Short mmCIF file of C-alpha atoms and ligand atoms in Angstrom, two decimals:
data_model
loop_
_atom_site.label_atom_id
_atom_site.label_comp_id
_atom_site.label_asym_id
_atom_site.label_seq_id
_atom_site.Cartn_x
_atom_site.Cartn_y
_atom_site.Cartn_z
CA MET A 1 67.94 -45.43 -37.47
CA HIS A 2 65.13 -43.06 -38.38
CA PRO A 3 64.79 -40.44 -35.57
CA TRP A 4 61.09 -41.23 -35.15
CA LYS A 5 61.85 -44.91 -34.66
CA ARG A 6 64.50 -44.16 -32.03
CA CYS A 7 61.94 -41.96 -30.31
CA ALA A 8 59.41 -44.79 -30.27
CA TRP A 9 61.84 -47.23 -28.69
CA LEU A 10 62.85 -44.68 -26.09
CA GLY A 11 59.17 -44.21 -25.36
CA VAL A 12 58.71 -47.94 -24.77
CA LEU A 13 61.73 -48.08 -22.47
CA MET A 14 60.57 -45.09 -20.47
CA LEU A 15 57.07 -46.48 -20.09
CA ALA A 16 58.38 -49.80 -18.86
CA SER A 17 60.03 -48.12 -15.92
CA SER A 18 57.55 -45.41 -15.02
CA ALA A 19 53.94 -44.77 -14.14
CA LEU A 20 50.97 -45.49 -16.36
CA ALA A 21 51.09 -44.25 -19.92
CA THR A 22 48.88 -41.41 -21.14
CA ILE A 23 46.96 -40.80 -24.35
CA GLU A 24 49.91 -38.70 -25.53
CA ASP A 25 52.33 -41.59 -24.85
CA ASP A 26 50.12 -44.01 -26.79
CA LEU A 27 50.02 -41.74 -29.84
CA ARG A 28 53.76 -40.98 -29.70
CA THR A 29 54.63 -44.67 -29.46
CA VAL A 30 52.27 -46.28 -31.96
CA LEU A 31 52.09 -43.76 -34.81
CA PRO A 32 55.77 -44.12 -35.84
CA PHE A 33 55.28 -47.88 -36.36
CA GLY A 34 53.62 -46.93 -39.67
CA PRO A 35 50.39 -48.02 -41.41
CA ARG A 36 48.83 -50.87 -39.42
CA VAL A 37 47.51 -52.90 -42.34
CA THR A 38 46.18 -56.25 -41.16
CA GLY A 39 48.94 -58.86 -41.47
CA SER A 40 51.77 -56.28 -41.45
CA ALA A 41 54.65 -55.85 -38.98
CA PRO A 42 53.46 -52.42 -37.71
CA ASN A 43 50.02 -53.92 -37.03
CA GLU A 44 51.67 -56.57 -34.81
CA GLN A 45 53.92 -53.98 -33.11
CA ALA A 46 50.87 -51.89 -32.24
CA ARG A 47 49.04 -54.92 -30.87
CA THR A 48 52.00 -55.90 -28.67
CA TYR A 49 52.14 -52.36 -27.26
CA PHE A 50 48.39 -52.26 -26.52
CA GLU A 51 48.46 -55.69 -24.88
CA ALA A 52 51.25 -54.49 -22.59
CA GLN A 53 49.12 -51.48 -21.65
CA PHE A 54 46.12 -53.64 -20.73
CA ARG A 55 48.29 -56.04 -18.73
CA ALA A 56 50.00 -53.24 -16.81
CA LEU A 57 46.51 -52.22 -15.70
CA GLY A 58 45.76 -55.70 -14.35
CA TYR A 59 43.65 -56.96 -17.24
CA THR A 60 43.95 -60.37 -18.84
CA THR A 61 44.39 -60.29 -22.62
CA ARG A 62 43.43 -62.90 -25.16
CA ARG A 63 44.18 -63.01 -28.87
CA GLU A 64 41.48 -63.99 -31.30
CA VAL A 65 43.03 -65.13 -34.59
CA PHE A 66 41.20 -65.42 -37.92
CA THR A 67 42.07 -65.58 -41.62
CA TYR A 68 40.48 -64.35 -44.81
CA PRO A 69 41.46 -63.95 -48.48
CA ARG A 70 42.79 -60.59 -49.66
CA PHE A 71 44.15 -59.21 -52.91
CA ASP A 72 47.07 -56.76 -52.56
CA ASP A 73 48.69 -54.52 -55.15
CA LEU A 74 52.39 -54.53 -54.28
CA GLY A 75 53.13 -51.63 -56.67
CA SER A 76 52.20 -51.75 -60.35
CA ASP A 77 53.33 -49.52 -63.23
CA VAL A 78 53.80 -49.04 -66.96
CA GLY A 79 57.33 -48.50 -68.24
CA VAL A 80 57.48 -46.24 -71.31
CA GLY A 81 61.08 -45.73 -72.43
CA ALA A 82 62.94 -44.50 -69.35
CA GLU A 83 59.72 -43.32 -67.72
CA SER A 84 57.60 -45.25 -65.21
CA LEU A 85 53.90 -44.40 -64.99
CA ALA A 86 52.34 -45.43 -61.67
CA GLY A 87 49.26 -47.63 -61.98
CA ARG A 88 46.98 -49.69 -59.77
CA ALA A 89 46.28 -53.34 -60.42
CA LEU A 90 42.62 -54.09 -61.02
CA GLN A 91 41.59 -56.33 -58.11
CA GLY A 92 41.36 -59.88 -59.46
CA SER A 93 43.96 -59.28 -62.18
CA THR A 94 46.76 -61.76 -62.83
CA GLY A 95 50.25 -60.62 -61.87
CA GLY A 96 52.99 -60.50 -64.47
CA GLU A 97 55.36 -58.46 -66.57
CA VAL A 98 54.53 -57.98 -70.25
CA THR A 99 56.64 -56.12 -72.81
CA ALA A 100 54.68 -55.43 -76.00
CA ARG A 101 53.28 -52.66 -78.17
CA ILE A 102 50.29 -50.50 -77.35
CA VAL A 103 47.07 -50.86 -79.28
CA ARG A 104 44.59 -48.07 -78.54
CA ILE A 105 41.07 -49.51 -78.50
CA PRO A 106 38.45 -47.18 -79.90
CA GLY A 107 35.56 -46.80 -77.44
CA ALA A 108 35.07 -48.40 -74.05
CA GLY A 109 36.28 -51.90 -74.94
CA THR A 110 33.18 -53.72 -76.18
CA PRO A 111 33.67 -56.86 -78.36
CA GLU A 112 32.93 -54.65 -81.42
CA ASP A 113 35.60 -52.14 -80.36
CA PHE A 114 38.16 -54.96 -80.17
CA LYS A 115 37.12 -56.22 -83.65
CA ALA A 116 38.18 -52.88 -85.15
CA VAL A 117 41.88 -53.47 -84.28
CA ASN A 118 44.38 -56.33 -83.95
CA VAL A 119 45.49 -56.55 -80.33
CA ARG A 120 46.78 -60.14 -80.40
CA GLY A 121 49.89 -60.40 -78.17
CA GLN A 122 49.84 -56.63 -77.52
CA VAL A 123 48.82 -54.33 -74.67
CA ALA A 124 45.30 -52.93 -75.05
CA VAL A 125 44.57 -49.37 -73.82
CA VAL A 126 40.91 -48.47 -73.17
CA GLN A 127 39.10 -45.63 -71.44
CA ARG A 128 37.21 -46.06 -68.17
CA GLY A 129 33.41 -46.13 -68.23
CA GLN A 130 30.34 -47.37 -70.11
CA ILE A 131 30.93 -51.07 -69.37
CA SER A 132 32.42 -52.76 -66.29
CA PHE A 133 36.12 -53.41 -65.74
CA VAL A 134 35.56 -57.16 -65.91
CA GLN A 135 33.78 -56.85 -69.27
CA LYS A 136 36.70 -54.82 -70.65
CA ALA A 137 39.20 -57.39 -69.31
CA ASN A 138 37.31 -60.41 -70.64
CA ASN A 139 36.85 -58.75 -74.05
CA ALA A 140 40.59 -57.97 -74.17
CA LEU A 141 41.39 -61.57 -73.22
CA ALA A 142 39.02 -62.95 -75.90
CA ALA A 143 40.71 -60.73 -78.51
CA GLY A 144 44.11 -62.23 -77.54
CA ALA A 145 45.58 -59.20 -75.73
CA ALA A 146 48.59 -59.84 -73.47
CA GLY A 147 47.73 -57.06 -71.07
CA LEU A 148 45.22 -54.27 -70.37
CA ILE A 149 45.56 -50.64 -69.33
CA VAL A 150 42.39 -48.77 -68.35
CA VAL A 151 42.80 -44.98 -68.45
CA ASN A 152 40.90 -43.26 -65.66
CA ASN A 153 39.24 -40.36 -67.46
CA GLU A 154 37.89 -38.94 -64.20
CA ALA A 155 39.77 -36.83 -61.67
CA THR A 156 38.95 -39.02 -58.67
CA ALA A 157 41.44 -41.78 -57.77
CA LEU A 158 40.42 -45.27 -58.63
CA GLN A 159 40.61 -48.62 -56.85
CA GLY A 160 39.07 -50.73 -59.61
CA GLN A 161 37.78 -54.23 -59.01
CA LEU A 162 37.12 -57.01 -61.51
CA GLY A 163 35.00 -58.93 -59.02
CA GLU A 164 36.43 -62.22 -60.30
CA ARG A 165 39.80 -63.63 -61.35
CA VAL A 166 40.76 -62.82 -64.95
CA ALA A 167 43.84 -64.42 -66.56
CA LEU A 168 45.26 -61.13 -67.82
CA PRO A 169 47.58 -58.55 -66.24
CA ALA A 170 45.36 -55.47 -65.96
CA LEU A 171 45.78 -52.10 -64.28
CA THR A 172 44.41 -48.56 -64.25
CA VAL A 173 46.43 -45.39 -64.79
CA PRO A 174 45.38 -41.78 -64.10
CA SER A 175 44.24 -39.58 -66.99
CA THR A 176 47.57 -37.72 -66.80
CA ALA A 177 49.26 -40.86 -68.21
CA ASP A 178 47.00 -40.96 -71.29
CA ALA A 179 49.20 -38.86 -73.60
CA ALA A 180 52.29 -41.03 -72.97
CA LEU A 181 50.48 -44.20 -74.09
CA ARG A 182 50.66 -43.75 -77.88
CA GLY A 183 49.58 -46.51 -80.26
CA GLY A 184 52.55 -48.58 -81.53
CA GLN A 185 54.76 -47.52 -78.62
CA GLN A 186 56.55 -50.36 -76.82
CA VAL A 187 55.75 -50.56 -73.09
CA THR A 188 56.43 -52.86 -70.16
CA LEU A 189 53.34 -53.53 -68.12
CA GLY A 190 54.27 -54.51 -64.55
CA VAL A 191 51.40 -55.88 -62.50
CA ARG A 192 52.69 -56.99 -59.10
CA VAL A 193 50.04 -58.54 -56.92
CA ARG A 194 49.64 -60.95 -54.04
CA ASP A 195 46.50 -63.00 -53.81
CA GLY A 196 46.44 -64.91 -50.57
CA GLU A 197 45.27 -65.45 -47.01
CA VAL A 198 45.62 -62.69 -44.44
CA ARG A 199 45.86 -63.34 -40.70
CA GLY A 200 43.91 -60.96 -38.49
CA VAL A 201 44.23 -60.79 -34.68
CA ASN A 202 41.77 -59.12 -32.29
CA VAL A 203 42.92 -58.21 -28.80
CA VAL A 204 40.35 -58.91 -26.09
CA ALA A 205 41.01 -57.52 -22.59
CA PHE A 206 39.02 -58.10 -19.39
CA LYS A 207 39.50 -58.58 -15.67
CA SER A 208 40.26 -62.20 -14.85
CA GLY A 209 37.10 -64.25 -14.31
CA VAL A 210 34.73 -61.88 -16.14
CA THR A 211 32.82 -63.94 -18.69
CA ARG A 212 29.46 -62.12 -18.86
CA PRO A 213 30.20 -58.40 -19.26
CA ASP A 214 27.52 -55.69 -19.42
CA ILE A 215 29.42 -53.39 -21.73
CA LEU A 216 32.03 -53.72 -24.47
CA PHE A 217 34.26 -50.82 -25.53
CA GLY A 218 35.73 -51.40 -28.99
CA GLY A 219 37.59 -49.79 -31.86
CA HIS A 220 39.63 -51.01 -34.80
CA MET A 221 43.41 -50.97 -34.64
CA ASP A 222 44.12 -51.67 -38.33
CA SER A 223 44.51 -49.00 -41.01
CA VAL A 224 44.52 -48.95 -44.82
CA ALA A 225 47.73 -49.23 -46.87
CA LEU A 226 49.86 -46.07 -47.07
CA ALA A 227 47.80 -44.25 -44.41
CA PRO A 228 49.39 -43.91 -40.95
CA GLY A 229 45.85 -43.99 -39.58
CA ALA A 230 46.30 -41.47 -36.76
CA ASN A 231 42.63 -40.55 -36.82
CA ASP A 232 41.42 -43.77 -38.54
CA ASN A 233 41.76 -45.37 -36.15
CA LEU A 234 44.61 -44.93 -33.69
CA SER A 235 42.34 -42.30 -32.10
CA GLY A 236 39.61 -44.87 -31.36
CA SER A 237 42.07 -47.57 -30.25
CA VAL A 238 43.67 -45.16 -27.78
CA ALA A 239 40.23 -44.15 -26.49
CA VAL A 240 39.48 -47.81 -25.72
CA VAL A 241 42.82 -48.26 -23.92
CA ASP A 242 42.31 -45.02 -22.01
CA ILE A 243 38.83 -46.08 -20.86
CA ALA A 244 40.47 -49.28 -19.58
CA ARG A 245 42.93 -47.07 -17.65
CA ARG A 246 40.25 -44.85 -16.21
CA VAL A 247 38.04 -47.71 -14.98
CA ALA A 248 40.82 -50.14 -13.97
CA ASN A 249 40.25 -49.73 -10.23
CA THR A 250 36.50 -49.08 -10.27
CA PRO A 251 33.49 -51.44 -10.22
CA LEU A 252 33.00 -50.82 -13.95
CA ALA A 253 36.15 -52.84 -14.70
CA ALA A 254 34.41 -56.05 -13.63
CA ARG A 255 31.49 -55.31 -15.97
CA SER A 256 33.54 -54.42 -19.07
CA TYR A 257 35.27 -55.98 -22.06
CA PHE A 258 37.74 -54.03 -24.21
CA VAL A 259 38.36 -55.15 -27.78
CA LEU A 260 40.76 -53.84 -30.40
CA PHE A 261 39.46 -55.21 -33.68
CA ASP A 262 41.68 -56.15 -36.60
CA GLY A 263 40.63 -56.43 -40.25
CA GLU A 264 38.01 -53.64 -40.06
CA GLU A 265 39.27 -51.98 -43.23
CA ASP A 266 38.93 -55.29 -45.10
CA GLY A 267 35.20 -55.47 -44.30
CA LEU A 268 34.60 -55.52 -40.51
CA ARG A 269 36.36 -58.89 -40.35
CA GLY A 270 37.43 -58.80 -36.70
CA SER A 271 34.12 -57.61 -35.27
CA ARG A 272 32.18 -60.18 -37.31
CA VAL A 273 34.44 -62.95 -35.96
CA PHE A 274 34.06 -61.67 -32.39
CA VAL A 275 30.26 -61.62 -32.59
CA LYS A 276 30.17 -65.11 -34.10
CA ASP A 277 32.70 -66.76 -31.78
CA ASN A 278 31.80 -65.29 -28.36
CA PRO A 279 28.17 -66.26 -27.70
CA ALA A 280 28.41 -65.92 -23.89
CA VAL A 281 29.74 -62.38 -24.10
CA ILE A 282 27.27 -61.42 -26.83
CA GLY A 283 24.44 -62.92 -24.78
CA SER A 284 25.22 -60.81 -21.72
CA LEU A 285 26.02 -57.39 -23.25
CA LYS A 286 23.67 -54.50 -22.49
CA ALA A 287 25.71 -52.09 -24.62
CA MET A 288 28.53 -51.90 -27.15
CA PHE A 289 30.36 -48.58 -27.62
CA ASN A 290 32.48 -48.26 -30.79
CA PHE A 291 35.07 -45.51 -31.34
CA ASP A 292 36.21 -44.66 -34.86
CA MET A 293 37.77 -41.38 -36.02
CA ILE A 294 37.43 -39.28 -32.89
CA GLY A 295 40.82 -37.48 -33.02
CA VAL A 296 40.05 -34.82 -35.65
CA ASN A 297 37.13 -32.41 -35.48
CA ALA A 298 35.61 -32.78 -38.94
CA THR A 299 32.27 -32.42 -37.13
CA PRO A 300 31.60 -32.11 -33.37
CA LEU A 301 31.51 -35.38 -31.44
CA ASN A 302 28.48 -37.31 -32.56
CA VAL A 303 26.81 -40.57 -31.60
CA THR A 304 24.44 -42.73 -33.55
CA GLY A 305 22.85 -45.98 -32.50
CA GLU A 306 20.12 -47.36 -30.30
CA GLY A 307 17.48 -44.84 -29.21
CA ARG A 308 17.78 -45.12 -25.42
CA LEU A 309 21.59 -45.01 -25.46
CA VAL A 310 21.60 -42.00 -27.79
CA GLN A 311 19.22 -40.22 -25.40
CA LEU A 312 21.44 -41.05 -22.43
CA ALA A 313 24.52 -39.74 -24.27
CA GLN A 314 22.68 -36.51 -25.01
CA GLN A 315 21.53 -36.07 -21.40
CA ALA A 316 24.53 -37.40 -19.47
CA ALA A 317 27.32 -36.08 -21.70
CA GLN A 318 25.70 -33.37 -23.87
CA ILE A 319 26.73 -35.10 -27.11
CA SER A 320 24.75 -34.52 -30.28
CA GLY A 321 23.30 -37.71 -31.64
CA SER A 322 20.62 -39.41 -33.62
CA PRO A 323 18.87 -42.74 -33.20
CA ARG A 324 19.90 -44.46 -36.42
CA GLN A 325 22.25 -47.26 -37.30
CA GLU A 326 25.17 -46.15 -39.40
CA GLY A 327 27.25 -48.53 -41.46
CA GLY A 328 30.95 -48.63 -42.01
CA SER A 329 32.39 -49.62 -38.65
CA ASP A 330 32.59 -52.33 -35.99
CA GLN A 331 29.32 -51.60 -34.19
CA VAL A 332 27.44 -53.04 -37.19
CA PRO A 333 27.83 -56.79 -36.44
CA PHE A 334 26.84 -56.12 -32.80
CA ALA A 335 23.74 -54.15 -33.80
CA GLN A 336 22.86 -56.94 -36.23
CA ALA A 337 23.09 -59.38 -33.30
CA GLY A 338 20.50 -57.26 -31.45
CA ILE A 339 22.87 -55.50 -29.03
CA PRO A 340 22.22 -51.81 -28.26
CA THR A 341 25.18 -49.92 -29.77
CA LEU A 342 26.62 -46.41 -29.73
CA PHE A 343 29.00 -45.29 -32.48
CA PHE A 344 31.24 -42.38 -31.39
CA HIS A 345 32.84 -40.41 -34.23
CA ARG A 346 33.72 -36.91 -35.46
CA GLY A 347 32.95 -37.27 -39.16
CA LEU A 348 35.09 -37.79 -42.25
CA ASP A 349 38.23 -35.64 -42.17
CA ALA A 350 40.10 -34.45 -45.25
CA ASN A 351 42.88 -37.03 -44.77
CA TYR A 352 40.58 -40.04 -44.51
CA HIS A 353 42.44 -43.12 -45.87
CA GLN A 354 45.25 -40.85 -47.13
CA PRO A 355 48.99 -40.63 -46.33
CA GLY A 356 48.13 -37.33 -44.62
CA ASP A 357 46.23 -39.09 -41.80
CA THR A 358 49.01 -38.28 -39.32
CA LEU A 359 47.22 -36.19 -36.69
CA ALA A 360 45.06 -37.11 -33.70
CA ASP A 361 44.44 -34.54 -31.00
CA PRO A 362 44.78 -36.02 -27.48
CA ARG A 363 42.34 -33.42 -26.14
CA LEU A 364 39.62 -34.65 -28.49
CA ILE A 365 40.33 -38.26 -27.52
CA ARG A 366 40.15 -37.33 -23.82
CA ALA A 367 36.87 -35.46 -24.32
CA THR A 368 35.46 -38.54 -26.08
CA VAL A 369 36.57 -40.80 -23.22
CA ASP A 370 34.92 -38.43 -20.70
CA ALA A 371 31.67 -38.45 -22.65
CA ALA A 372 31.70 -42.23 -23.11
CA LEU A 373 32.31 -42.84 -19.40
CA LYS A 374 29.45 -40.54 -18.37
CA THR A 375 27.17 -42.30 -20.83
CA ALA A 376 28.28 -45.77 -19.70
CA GLU A 377 27.64 -44.92 -16.04
CA ALA A 378 24.18 -43.63 -16.87
CA ALA A 379 23.42 -46.67 -19.03
CA LEU A 380 24.48 -49.21 -16.41
CA LEU A 381 23.01 -47.40 -13.40
CA ASN A 382 20.42 -49.60 -11.65
CA SER A 383 21.01 -52.43 -14.07
N1 BES B 1 36.75 -45.19 -40.10
C1 BES B 1 35.89 -45.59 -41.18
C2 BES B 1 34.43 -45.42 -40.86
C3 BES B 1 34.06 -44.01 -40.48
C4 BES B 1 33.67 -43.12 -41.45
C5 BES B 1 34.07 -43.58 -39.16
C6 BES B 1 33.31 -41.84 -41.10
C7 BES B 1 33.72 -42.28 -38.81
C8 BES B 1 33.35 -41.41 -39.79
C9 BES B 1 36.17 -47.07 -41.49
O1 BES B 1 37.45 -47.48 -41.19
C10 BES B 1 35.94 -47.31 -42.97
O2 BES B 1 36.66 -46.82 -43.79
N2 BES B 1 34.87 -48.03 -43.28
C11 BES B 1 34.51 -48.31 -44.63
C12 BES B 1 33.67 -49.56 -44.71
C13 BES B 1 34.34 -50.81 -44.18
C14 BES B 1 33.36 -51.95 -44.14
C15 BES B 1 35.57 -51.18 -44.99
C16 BES B 1 33.66 -47.16 -45.19
O3 BES B 1 33.03 -46.44 -44.39
O4 BES B 1 33.66 -47.02 -46.40
ZN1 ZN B 2 38.09 -46.59 -39.43
#
């Protein structure tokens, strides 16, 4: 067994028999599960752990299940002789394995470019740019190509999308692969994709009998593929659980909901479902606090959102903030439903959505929890 995994299980055993867990315990236990992509085993392991934490604190938990379509690249490449060049399936591409010769298409892959060569039954290679990916793919298909490779001629990594389904295996490769893709060379194009329904599950925690809360503390528990998501967003999930710990035996517990959203990285799926399917809760909320990327200090702790709440956060907790609605996280559907929101974050760190997202500082999470609690108390005072 991997030493980290053994460590995680030990952690679970120890927590079962001892006092309440801490922020440090949460991080140590959940991070080794691996990237918490919606629908994956680590995502479910993390949810089970968090549910146990809420229950140990005397909260009731409820699962909110939803599905949506998603396109996944399971690992695509181009085999040239004994070499394998890593590629990324264009979203919407057909899966398949094609062995054929390379035809280099002059230009960006317009219909005229394809007329200049005979690509029938072969693998077309075009450069990125000038026209859209879907135009390149449809032009290749019309010219009878059996597959398409788009060479990324820019340094930045690419997650290309066709925007529709095209009946052709198609992928992108980095510019470093360009030289290996010579015209006439035989290659095996391997496009391995899954195009299906994903199951997302939000965790909703509250004290038994609470149906009309004043405040909702939320954060997303899912992460993107290949990124352990320590900062994005184990940090925010742990902040939500820790707030639940801190208020468990105070009057605030009876006024609060705690939600760990799933499917955020696939387009705020979980928070949209929650807002749509919980009209009583939505109708009673005076505030929604969202926590996303608060475990690394890319910038000092910052809040954005509704004017009065931002002002309270500045006064009560000395946080810098500005009264504007920012996109990109789970407060958005709540703000769109007219609920005053606060979005707590510490900016984009260097490892955002990367395999290097392995660090979250418990001190920064604790400081965020402190600030959020001061702000919540001020916001709900006399109301
Ligand atoms: N954690 C980010 C949002 C974020 C960015 C928080 C910067 C704090 C600072 C989130 O998971 C994300 O990646 N959002 C996407 C959009 C979403 C709808 C998929 C984004 O911002 O591009
Ligand atoms: Zn995030």
